[in-house]
Coordinates of C-alpha atoms and ligand atoms in Angstrom, one line a residue:
Chain A
M1 CA 145.6 28.8 134.0
T2 CA 143.1 30.4 136.4
S3 CA 139.4 30.3 135.8
R4 CA 137.8 33.4 134.3
T5 CA 134.8 35.2 135.7
P6 CA 131.8 34.2 133.6
S7 CA 130.4 37.1 131.7
S8 CA 126.8 36.2 132.8
V9 CA 125.3 34.4 135.6
T10 CA 123.7 31.1 134.7
A11 CA 119.9 30.6 134.8
L12 CA 120.2 27.3 136.5
D13 CA 121.3 25.8 139.8
V14 CA 123.6 23.2 138.3
T15 CA 124.7 21.7 141.6
R16 CA 121.1 20.8 142.3
I17 CA 120.5 19.5 138.8
K18 CA 123.7 17.4 138.8
A19 CA 122.5 15.7 142.0
D20 CA 119.5 14.3 140.0
F21 CA 121.8 12.4 137.7
P22 CA 123.3 9.2 139.2
L23 CA 125.9 8.7 136.5
L24 CA 127.3 12.2 137.1
Q25 CA 128.3 11.2 140.6
R26 CA 130.9 8.6 139.4
T27 CA 134.5 9.3 138.7
I28 CA 136.4 8.4 135.5
R29 CA 139.9 7.0 134.6
D30 CA 141.1 6.2 138.1
G31 CA 139.2 8.7 140.3
K32 CA 139.2 11.8 138.2
R33 CA 136.2 14.2 138.2
L34 CA 133.9 13.3 135.3
V35 CA 133.3 16.2 132.9
Y36 CA 130.7 15.0 130.5
L37 CA 130.8 17.1 127.3
D38 CA 129.1 14.7 124.9
S39 CA 125.4 15.3 125.3
G40 CA 125.2 16.0 121.6
A41 CA 125.7 12.3 121.1
T42 CA 123.6 11.2 124.0
S43 CA 122.5 12.7 127.3
Q44 CA 122.7 11.3 130.8
K45 CA 119.4 10.4 132.6
P46 CA 118.0 11.8 135.8
S47 CA 116.7 9.4 138.5
S48 CA 113.1 10.4 137.7
V49 CA 113.4 8.9 134.2
L50 CA 115.0 5.7 135.5
D51 CA 112.4 5.4 138.2
A52 CA 109.5 5.9 135.8
E53 CA 110.8 3.1 133.6
R54 CA 111.3 0.8 136.6
R55 CA 107.9 1.7 138.0
F56 CA 106.3 0.8 134.7
Y57 CA 107.9 -2.6 134.7
E58 CA 107.2 -3.2 138.3
M59 CA 103.6 -2.2 138.3
H60 CA 102.0 -1.9 134.9
N61 CA 103.9 -4.0 132.4
A62 CA 101.7 -5.7 129.7
A63 CA 101.4 -5.5 126.0
V64 CA 99.9 -2.2 124.9
H65 CA 96.7 -2.1 122.8
R66 CA 96.3 -5.9 123.1
G67 CA 94.2 -8.0 125.3
A68 CA 91.5 -6.9 127.7
H69 CA 93.0 -7.5 131.2
Q70 CA 93.6 -4.8 133.8
L71 CA 97.4 -4.7 133.3
G72 CA 96.8 -4.3 129.6
E73 CA 94.6 -1.3 130.3
E74 CA 97.1 0.2 132.7
A75 CA 100.0 -0.3 130.2
T76 CA 97.9 1.3 127.5
D77 CA 97.0 4.2 129.7
A78 CA 100.6 4.7 130.6
Y79 CA 101.7 4.6 126.9
E80 CA 99.0 6.9 125.7
G81 CA 99.5 9.2 128.7
A82 CA 103.2 9.4 127.7
R83 CA 102.1 10.4 124.2
E84 CA 100.1 13.3 125.6
T85 CA 102.9 14.5 127.7
I86 CA 105.4 14.4 124.9
A87 CA 102.9 16.1 122.6
R88 CA 102.4 18.9 125.1
F89 CA 106.2 19.3 125.3
I90 CA 106.3 20.5 121.7
G91 CA 102.8 22.1 121.4
A92 CA 101.3 19.3 119.4
Q93 CA 98.2 17.1 119.6
S94 CA 98.8 13.6 120.8
G95 CA 97.2 12.0 117.7
D96 CA 100.0 13.5 115.6
I97 CA 102.8 12.0 117.6
V98 CA 104.3 8.7 116.2
F99 CA 106.8 6.7 118.3
T100 CA 109.8 5.2 116.5
K101 CA 113.0 3.7 117.6
N102 CA 115.0 6.9 117.2
A103 CA 115.2 10.0 115.0
T104 CA 116.9 8.0 112.2
E105 CA 113.9 5.7 112.0
A106 CA 111.5 8.7 112.2
I107 CA 113.2 10.2 109.1
N108 CA 113.3 6.8 107.3
L109 CA 109.6 6.4 108.1
V110 CA 108.8 9.6 106.2
A111 CA 111.1 8.8 103.3
Y112 CA 109.9 5.2 102.9
S113 CA 106.3 6.2 103.3
L114 CA 106.7 8.8 100.5
G115 CA 108.4 6.1 98.4
N116 CA 105.5 3.7 99.1
A117 CA 103.1 6.4 98.0
S118 CA 104.0 5.5 94.4
F119 CA 102.1 2.2 95.0
S120 CA 99.2 3.6 96.9
D121 CA 95.7 2.7 95.8
T122 CA 94.2 6.0 97.0
A123 CA 94.3 9.3 95.3
V124 CA 95.6 11.1 98.4
G125 CA 98.3 8.5 98.8
Q126 CA 99.3 8.9 95.1
S127 CA 99.4 12.7 95.6
L128 CA 102.5 12.2 97.8
S129 CA 104.4 10.2 95.3
L130 CA 107.6 11.5 93.7
Q131 CA 108.3 11.4 90.0
P132 CA 111.5 11.5 88.0
G133 CA 112.5 15.2 87.8
D134 CA 111.0 16.0 91.1
R135 CA 113.5 17.4 93.6
I136 CA 114.4 16.8 97.3
V137 CA 116.4 19.5 99.0
V138 CA 118.7 19.0 102.0
T139 CA 121.7 21.0 103.3
E140 CA 125.4 20.4 103.4
M141 CA 125.4 20.3 107.2
E142 CA 123.0 17.3 107.6
H143 CA 123.7 14.4 109.8
H144 CA 123.9 11.2 107.7
A145 CA 120.5 10.3 109.3
N146 CA 118.9 13.2 107.3
L147 CA 120.9 12.7 104.1
I148 CA 121.1 9.0 103.3
P149 CA 117.3 8.3 103.5
W150 CA 116.8 11.1 100.9
Q151 CA 119.6 9.8 98.7
E152 CA 117.9 6.4 98.7
L153 CA 114.4 7.9 98.1
C154 CA 115.9 9.7 95.1
R155 CA 117.4 6.5 93.8
R156 CA 114.1 4.7 94.1
T157 CA 111.9 7.4 92.5
G158 CA 114.2 9.1 90.0
A159 CA 113.9 12.4 91.9
E160 CA 117.0 14.5 92.1
L161 CA 118.8 15.6 95.3
A162 CA 119.9 19.2 95.7
W163 CA 121.3 21.0 98.7
L164 CA 121.9 24.4 100.3
G165 CA 125.6 25.0 100.9
V166 CA 127.3 26.2 104.1
D167 CA 129.5 29.3 104.3
D168 CA 132.9 29.6 105.9
E169 CA 131.3 30.7 109.2
G170 CA 129.2 27.6 109.3
R171 CA 125.8 29.2 108.4
L172 CA 123.5 28.1 105.6
D173 CA 124.1 30.0 102.3
L174 CA 120.6 31.3 101.6
S175 CA 121.6 33.5 98.6
T176 CA 120.5 30.7 96.2
L177 CA 117.5 29.6 98.3
D178 CA 115.0 30.4 95.5
Q179 CA 117.0 28.6 92.8
I180 CA 117.7 25.5 94.9
I181 CA 114.2 25.2 96.2
N182 CA 112.6 25.3 92.8
D183 CA 109.1 24.6 91.5
R184 CA 109.9 20.9 91.2
T185 CA 110.9 20.6 94.9
R186 CA 108.6 18.2 96.8
V187 CA 110.5 17.8 100.0
V188 CA 112.8 20.1 102.0
A189 CA 114.6 18.3 104.8
F190 CA 117.0 20.2 107.1
T191 CA 118.4 20.3 110.6
H192 CA 117.1 22.8 113.1
Q193 CA 120.5 22.9 114.8
S194 CA 123.7 21.5 113.5
N195 CA 125.2 18.7 115.6
V196 CA 128.7 19.8 114.5
L197 CA 128.6 23.5 114.0
G198 CA 126.0 24.4 116.6
T199 CA 124.4 26.7 114.0
I200 CA 120.6 27.3 114.5
N201 CA 119.1 27.5 111.1
P202 CA 116.5 30.1 110.0
V203 CA 113.4 27.9 109.9
A204 CA 110.9 30.6 109.0
E205 CA 112.8 31.8 105.9
I206 CA 113.2 28.2 104.6
V207 CA 109.6 27.3 105.4
A208 CA 108.4 30.4 103.5
R209 CA 110.2 29.4 100.4
A210 CA 109.1 25.7 100.7
R211 CA 105.5 26.8 101.1
A212 CA 105.7 28.9 98.0
V213 CA 106.5 25.8 95.9
Q214 CA 104.2 23.5 98.0
A215 CA 107.0 21.3 99.2
L216 CA 106.8 19.3 102.4
V217 CA 109.2 20.4 105.1
V218 CA 111.0 17.9 107.4
L219 CA 112.7 19.4 110.4
D220 CA 115.4 17.3 112.1
A221 CA 115.0 18.6 115.7
C222 CA 117.5 16.1 117.2
Q223 CA 119.7 18.9 118.5
S224 CA 117.0 21.5 119.2
A225 CA 114.2 19.6 121.0
P226 CA 116.5 18.8 123.9
H227 CA 117.9 22.4 124.2
M228 CA 115.3 25.0 123.4
P229 CA 111.5 25.5 123.7
L230 CA 109.8 24.1 120.6
D231 CA 106.3 24.7 119.3
V232 CA 105.4 22.7 116.2
V233 CA 102.6 25.2 115.2
E234 CA 105.0 28.1 115.3
L235 CA 107.6 26.2 113.4
G236 CA 105.1 25.8 110.5
V237 CA 106.8 22.6 109.2
D238 CA 105.2 19.3 108.2
F239 CA 107.3 16.9 110.2
V240 CA 109.5 17.2 113.2
T241 CA 111.8 14.3 114.3
F242 CA 113.9 13.8 117.4
S243 CA 115.4 11.1 119.6
G244 CA 114.6 10.5 123.3
H245 CA 118.1 9.6 124.3
K246 CA 119.5 13.1 123.6
M247 CA 116.9 14.8 125.8
L248 CA 117.3 12.9 129.1
G249 CA 115.1 10.0 128.0
P250 CA 115.9 6.3 127.3
T251 CA 117.4 4.8 124.2
G252 CA 115.0 2.9 121.9
I253 CA 112.5 5.7 121.4
G254 CA 112.3 8.5 118.9
V255 CA 109.5 10.8 117.9
L256 CA 107.9 11.7 114.6
W257 CA 105.5 14.6 114.7
G258 CA 103.5 15.1 111.5
R259 CA 100.8 17.5 110.4
T260 CA 97.5 15.8 110.8
E261 CA 96.4 15.8 107.2
V262 CA 99.8 14.7 105.9
L263 CA 100.0 11.8 108.3
A264 CA 96.5 10.8 107.3
A265 CA 97.4 10.7 103.6
M266 CA 100.6 8.7 104.1
P267 CA 100.9 4.9 103.5
P268 CA 102.6 2.8 106.2
F269 CA 106.3 2.2 106.4
L270 CA 106.6 -0.9 108.6
T271 CA 103.7 -3.3 108.5
G272 CA 102.5 -6.1 110.8
G273 CA 100.5 -6.2 114.0
S274 CA 99.0 -3.2 115.8
M275 CA 98.7 -1.1 112.6
I276 CA 95.8 -3.1 110.9
E277 CA 92.1 -2.5 110.7
T278 CA 91.0 -5.7 109.1
V279 CA 93.1 -8.6 107.7
Y280 CA 92.3 -11.2 105.1
M281 CA 94.5 -13.8 103.6
D282 CA 95.3 -11.7 100.6
H283 CA 94.9 -8.1 101.7
A284 CA 94.4 -5.8 104.7
T285 CA 93.3 -2.3 105.6
Y286 CA 95.1 -0.1 108.1
V287 CA 94.1 2.1 111.0
D288 CA 94.5 5.8 111.2
P289 CA 97.7 7.5 112.5
P290 CA 99.5 7.4 114.8
Q291 CA 98.9 3.6 115.1
R292 CA 99.2 3.1 111.3
F293 CA 102.9 3.9 111.8
E294 CA 103.5 1.9 114.9
A295 CA 103.7 -1.7 113.8
G296 CA 104.5 -4.3 116.4
T297 CA 104.4 -4.3 120.2
P298 CA 104.8 -0.7 121.2
V299 CA 107.8 0.7 123.1
A300 CA 105.8 1.3 126.2
A301 CA 108.5 1.6 129.0
Q302 CA 110.6 3.8 126.7
A303 CA 107.6 6.1 126.1
V304 CA 107.0 6.4 129.8
G305 CA 110.7 7.2 130.4
L306 CA 110.7 9.9 127.7
A307 CA 107.5 11.4 129.2
A308 CA 109.3 11.6 132.5
A309 CA 112.2 13.3 130.8
C310 CA 109.8 15.9 129.3
D311 CA 108.3 16.4 132.7
Y312 CA 111.8 17.0 134.2
L313 CA 112.7 19.5 131.4
T314 CA 109.4 21.3 131.7
A315 CA 109.9 21.6 135.5
V316 CA 113.3 23.2 134.9
G317 CA 112.0 25.3 132.1
M318 CA 113.1 25.0 128.5
D319 CA 113.7 28.7 128.2
K320 CA 116.1 28.5 131.2
V321 CA 117.8 25.5 129.7
F322 CA 118.4 27.5 126.5
E323 CA 119.6 30.5 128.4
H324 CA 122.0 28.5 130.5
E325 CA 123.5 26.7 127.5
H326 CA 123.8 30.1 125.7
A327 CA 125.8 31.4 128.6
L328 CA 128.0 28.3 128.6
T329 CA 128.6 28.5 124.9
S330 CA 129.6 32.2 125.0
Y331 CA 132.0 31.5 127.8
A332 CA 133.4 28.5 125.9
L333 CA 133.9 30.4 122.7
E334 CA 135.7 33.1 124.6
G335 CA 137.9 30.5 126.4
L336 CA 138.7 28.7 123.2
A337 CA 139.6 31.9 121.4
S338 CA 142.4 32.4 124.0
I339 CA 144.1 29.2 122.8
S340 CA 146.5 29.9 120.0
G341 CA 146.3 27.6 117.0
L342 CA 142.7 26.6 117.9
R343 CA 140.1 27.0 115.2
V344 CA 136.4 26.8 115.8
I345 CA 134.5 25.1 113.0
G346 CA 131.2 26.9 113.2
P347 CA 130.0 30.4 114.3
N348 CA 132.5 32.2 116.5
N349 CA 129.8 33.9 118.5
A350 CA 126.8 32.6 120.4
N351 CA 124.3 34.4 118.2
Q352 CA 121.8 31.9 116.7
R353 CA 123.9 29.1 117.9
G354 CA 123.5 26.2 120.3
G355 CA 126.0 24.5 122.6
A356 CA 127.7 22.1 120.2
V357 CA 131.2 23.5 119.7
S358 CA 133.6 21.9 117.2
F359 CA 137.2 22.8 116.8
L360 CA 140.7 21.9 115.5
V361 CA 143.8 22.3 117.7
D362 CA 146.8 23.0 115.4
D363 CA 147.3 19.9 113.5
I364 CA 146.8 17.5 116.4
H365 CA 144.4 14.9 115.2
A366 CA 141.0 15.0 116.9
H367 CA 141.5 11.4 118.2
D368 CA 144.7 12.5 120.0
V369 CA 143.0 15.5 121.5
G370 CA 140.1 13.3 122.6
Q371 CA 142.5 10.8 124.2
V372 CA 144.3 13.4 126.2
L373 CA 141.0 14.9 127.4
D374 CA 139.7 11.4 128.3
D375 CA 142.8 10.7 130.4
R376 CA 141.9 13.9 132.3
G377 CA 138.2 12.9 132.8
L378 CA 136.7 14.9 130.0
E379 CA 134.4 13.0 127.6
V380 CA 134.1 14.7 124.3
R381 CA 133.3 13.5 120.8
V382 CA 135.9 13.2 118.1
G383 CA 135.5 12.3 114.4
H384 CA 133.3 13.3 111.5
H385 CA 130.2 13.3 113.7
C386 CA 128.1 11.5 111.0
A387 CA 128.4 14.6 108.8
W388 CA 131.1 13.5 106.4
P389 CA 130.1 15.9 103.6
L390 CA 130.3 18.8 106.0
M391 CA 133.9 17.7 107.0
R392 CA 134.7 17.7 103.3
R393 CA 133.2 21.2 102.9
F394 CA 135.7 22.4 105.4
G395 CA 138.6 20.3 104.0
I396 CA 139.1 18.5 107.2
A397 CA 138.8 14.9 108.3
A398 CA 137.6 15.2 111.9
T399 CA 136.9 17.7 114.7
T400 CA 136.8 17.5 118.5
R401 CA 133.4 18.5 119.7
A402 CA 132.3 19.6 123.2
S403 CA 128.6 19.8 123.7
F404 CA 126.8 21.2 126.7
Y405 CA 123.6 20.5 128.5
L406 CA 121.7 21.7 131.6
Y407 CA 124.0 19.7 134.0
N408 CA 127.2 21.4 132.7
D409 CA 128.6 24.5 134.4
F410 CA 131.4 27.0 133.9
S411 CA 134.0 24.8 135.7
D412 CA 133.4 22.2 133.0
V413 CA 134.3 24.8 130.4
D414 CA 137.4 25.8 132.4
A415 CA 138.5 22.2 132.6
L416 CA 138.1 22.0 128.8
V417 CA 140.2 25.0 128.1
E418 CA 142.9 23.9 130.6
S419 CA 143.0 20.4 129.1
L420 CA 143.4 21.6 125.6
D421 CA 146.4 23.6 126.7
A422 CA 147.8 20.4 128.2
A423 CA 147.2 18.5 124.9
K424 CA 149.2 21.1 123.1
T425 CA 152.0 20.8 125.5
F426 CA 151.9 17.0 125.2
F427 CA 152.1 16.9 121.5
G428 CA 154.8 19.5 121.4
V429 CA 153.0 22.2 119.6
K430 CA 153.4 24.8 122.3
Chain B
M1 CA 149.5 4.8 125.9
Y2 CA 151.6 7.5 124.1
Q3 CA 155.1 5.9 124.4
E4 CA 157.9 8.1 123.4
I5 CA 158.6 5.8 120.4
I6 CA 155.0 6.4 119.2
L7 CA 155.4 10.2 119.3
D8 CA 158.8 9.9 117.6
H9 CA 157.3 8.0 114.7
Y10 CA 154.3 10.3 114.6
R11 CA 156.6 13.3 114.2
N12 CA 159.0 11.7 111.7
P13 CA 157.2 8.9 109.9
V14 CA 159.1 6.2 107.9
G15 CA 157.8 5.5 104.4
R16 CA 155.5 8.4 104.1
L17 CA 155.9 8.8 100.4
I18 CA 154.5 8.0 97.0
L19 CA 156.2 4.7 96.1
E20 CA 157.3 4.3 92.5
P21 CA 157.4 1.7 91.0
F22 CA 155.0 -0.5 92.9
D23 CA 153.2 -3.8 92.6
A24 CA 149.9 -3.2 94.4
E25 CA 148.1 -0.1 95.8
V26 CA 145.2 -0.2 98.3
H27 CA 143.1 2.5 99.8
H28 CA 141.6 1.8 103.3
V29 CA 139.3 3.9 105.3
N30 CA 138.3 3.8 109.0
P31 CA 134.5 4.6 108.6
T32 CA 134.1 5.5 112.3
C33 CA 136.6 8.4 112.2
G34 CA 137.2 9.0 108.5
D35 CA 140.9 8.3 108.6
E36 CA 142.4 7.2 105.3
I37 CA 145.5 5.6 104.0
T38 CA 146.8 4.8 100.5
L39 CA 149.5 2.2 100.7
R40 CA 151.7 0.8 98.0
V41 CA 154.1 -2.2 98.2
K42 CA 156.9 -3.4 96.0
I43 CA 157.7 -7.1 96.2
N44 CA 160.7 -8.8 94.5
D45 CA 161.1 -12.6 94.6
G46 CA 158.8 -12.9 97.5
V47 CA 160.5 -10.2 99.5
V48 CA 158.9 -6.9 100.6
T49 CA 161.4 -4.5 99.2
A50 CA 159.5 -1.3 99.9
I51 CA 156.3 0.2 101.5
G52 CA 155.0 3.7 100.8
H53 CA 152.0 5.3 102.4
Q54 CA 150.0 8.5 102.3
G55 CA 146.9 9.7 104.0
Q56 CA 145.9 11.3 107.2
G57 CA 145.0 10.0 110.6
C58 CA 145.8 10.3 114.3
S59 CA 149.2 9.8 115.9
I60 CA 148.4 6.2 116.7
S61 CA 147.6 5.3 113.1
Q62 CA 150.4 7.3 111.7
A63 CA 153.0 6.0 114.1
S64 CA 151.8 2.4 113.8
T65 CA 152.1 2.5 110.0
S66 CA 155.6 4.0 110.3
V67 CA 156.8 1.4 112.7
M68 CA 155.3 -1.3 110.5
T69 CA 157.1 0.0 107.5
E70 CA 160.4 -0.1 109.3
L71 CA 159.7 -3.5 110.6
L72 CA 158.5 -5.2 107.5
E73 CA 160.7 -3.9 104.7
G74 CA 163.3 -6.5 103.8
R75 CA 161.3 -9.4 105.0
T76 CA 159.7 -12.2 103.0
V77 CA 156.0 -11.8 102.5
Q78 CA 155.5 -14.8 104.7
Q79 CA 157.6 -13.4 107.6
A80 CA 155.8 -10.1 107.2
L81 CA 152.4 -11.7 107.5
E82 CA 153.6 -13.6 110.6
V83 CA 154.6 -10.3 112.2
E84 CA 151.2 -8.8 111.1
A85 CA 149.4 -11.7 112.7
G86 CA 151.3 -11.2 115.9
F87 CA 150.5 -7.5 116.0
L88 CA 146.8 -8.2 115.3
A89 CA 146.7 -10.7 118.2
L90 CA 148.3 -8.1 120.5
M91 CA 145.8 -5.4 119.5
Q92 CA 142.9 -7.8 120.1
S93 CA 144.1 -8.7 123.6
R94 CA 142.3 -5.9 125.4
G95 CA 145.4 -5.1 127.4
A96 CA 146.1 -8.7 128.5
G97 CA 148.5 -9.7 125.7
Q98 CA 152.1 -10.7 126.4
P99 CA 153.9 -9.0 123.5
D100 CA 156.5 -11.1 121.7
E101 CA 159.3 -8.6 121.6
E102 CA 161.5 -10.7 119.4
L103 CA 158.8 -10.8 116.8
L104 CA 157.3 -7.4 117.1
E105 CA 160.3 -5.3 118.1
D106 CA 159.3 -1.6 118.3
A107 CA 155.7 -2.4 117.6
V108 CA 155.3 -3.7 121.3
A109 CA 155.1 0.0 122.1
F110 CA 151.5 -0.2 121.0
S111 CA 150.5 -2.7 123.7
G112 CA 148.8 0.0 125.7
V113 CA 146.5 0.8 122.8
S114 CA 144.9 -2.5 123.1
K115 CA 143.3 -1.3 126.3
Y116 CA 141.4 1.3 124.4
P117 CA 138.9 -0.5 122.1
A118 CA 138.1 2.6 120.2
R119 CA 141.7 3.1 119.2
V120 CA 142.6 -0.4 118.1
K121 CA 141.3 0.2 114.6
C122 CA 143.6 3.2 114.4
A123 CA 146.6 1.1 115.2
L124 CA 145.5 -1.5 112.7
L125 CA 144.7 0.7 109.8
G126 CA 148.2 0.6 108.1
W127 CA 148.7 -3.1 108.9
M128 CA 145.4 -4.1 107.3
A129 CA 146.2 -2.1 104.3
F130 CA 149.7 -3.7 104.1
K131 CA 148.2 -7.2 104.3
D132 CA 145.7 -6.4 101.6
A133 CA 148.3 -4.9 99.3
A134 CA 150.8 -7.7 99.8
L135 CA 148.3 -10.4 99.1
Q136 CA 147.1 -8.6 96.0
A137 CA 150.7 -8.2 94.8
V138 CA 151.4 -11.9 95.4
A139 CA 148.2 -12.9 93.6
Q140 CA 149.1 -10.7 90.7
S141 CA 152.6 -12.2 90.3
V142 CA 151.2 -15.7 90.4
K143 CA 148.7 -14.7 87.6
D144 CA 151.5 -13.1 85.6
Q145 CA 153.6 -16.3 85.8
S146 CA 150.9 -18.6 84.6
Ligands
LIG501 C1 121.3 16.4 114.0 C2 121.1 14.9 114.2 N1 120.2 14.3 113.4 C3 120.0 13.0 113.6 C4 120.6 12.2 114.5 C5 120.3 10.8 114.6 O1 119.8 10.4 115.9 P1 119.7 8.9 116.3 O2 121.1 8.3 116.1 O3 119.3 8.9 117.7 O4 118.7 8.3 115.4 C6 121.5 12.9 115.3 C7 122.2 12.1 116.4 O5 123.3 11.6 116.3 C8 121.8 14.2 115.2 O6 122.6 14.9 115.9

């Protein structure tokens, strides 16, 4: 198979970008060119991020917000400076940014805090509590991280879980939006961009309905913050969550952004050091957000690393990143359409769609597809992608998923299409 | 990794059926990939007379279950569990195992799988289900006799 001429020219100089990522210089499976197509799971890191973490440890390492020595001051400045950079990256105020371990913890923080509100001794805290008969709404395309915490919160409070369905093309079915988000709905939690289907969900439409019934809106931005410009004010939601490791940053850090007044009303999730105001033997009071939600020694080096990742992405330009991935996705969808027996699970065109592309190849199991690709140097994700109910919705067990980022180019897509052809030949379905 | 024998069993699996009658049925899932198997065994006088399995999974899990069925039917439960233990050890060897061909016969074809940690669970899915079902059947027959 020969490579096709891309329909559009890319917005990015990928050769230059690739040179910034040490891992992308290595080879795979006995000297083969590495084609990394699993950024939806986790991204690779540019040198500037690795250097920033190293520099922090080499020059400024100390416990943040504790002690009064010079290193402590420098570490605190680095940590709080990182918070400002990350806030700017999503159009937020730094005081509304809470650092967590990852997006999963950020979502759990919200769910547990709302659960703890039932025991709050303040009126504002109590106002957040859920009662039996209240409703939490999610969607059928959620990652387990944005489903199980809500199932558990329902179990603890007696609230009921309801969800928006997904149509055959992989878009949310909004025809029943007004019935599903009803007057008793207190929380609407949904993903900005599906990690399986690639679908970008219509935030404004869902937010408008949620506002009409005064429900809180939690937006899982794990797959959008790394790939498109985000502005929390424009989004109009109450919470935004994402993970550093999917956006060129280190593991061990996630972000919860919350609307100022909502964060202020919320009781803590994790408790301990760093989040207290005064402590007595039998009770304690807590500081204001964001520290109220950051119990324990803060993740300083990770915050510094994530800030460096935001700087890198900002220098490239998030609009360019989005444009580039859009071109790759269009090109990939065209290429995949040329393979007989291949079925894309998710929108077949790049309209309102990001660069996570899931598919089935005849009845070859996704594991087997993944293995053949891996032997040829292509790293893709196979399985249910932590979205088991979505798999069930499509009556399938697993898909193969290729996901793109700023360091992928058209030749990576060509390699994917060629290798899928090879997989078909190998398993004798050609 | 994909020996011809594996692909053969994948295309024409042995024992892929709903076994009737049976003494024990188990349902096992591989939570990392969602692969599932429902397996039934029939045991007469301590001998595995039949194994039947249904479900869906990758070529490795399908073929491994098929090879296992061929290998274990007709053996005593004790012999079958010895073969199972040998196969488990091979799978956990990270590519360094010396397969016992006399014991494992066609199942040695899966040696290569042990080099891929992510796939070992696939190869073991049917075997773990068999072990579970056989032990349940034996426990049940002991209970029935007492
Ligand atoms: C849409 C979505 N939500 C949530 C998560 C959870 O992220 P993490 O595992 O980093 O907490 C992921 C990542 O796998 C994701 O893709």
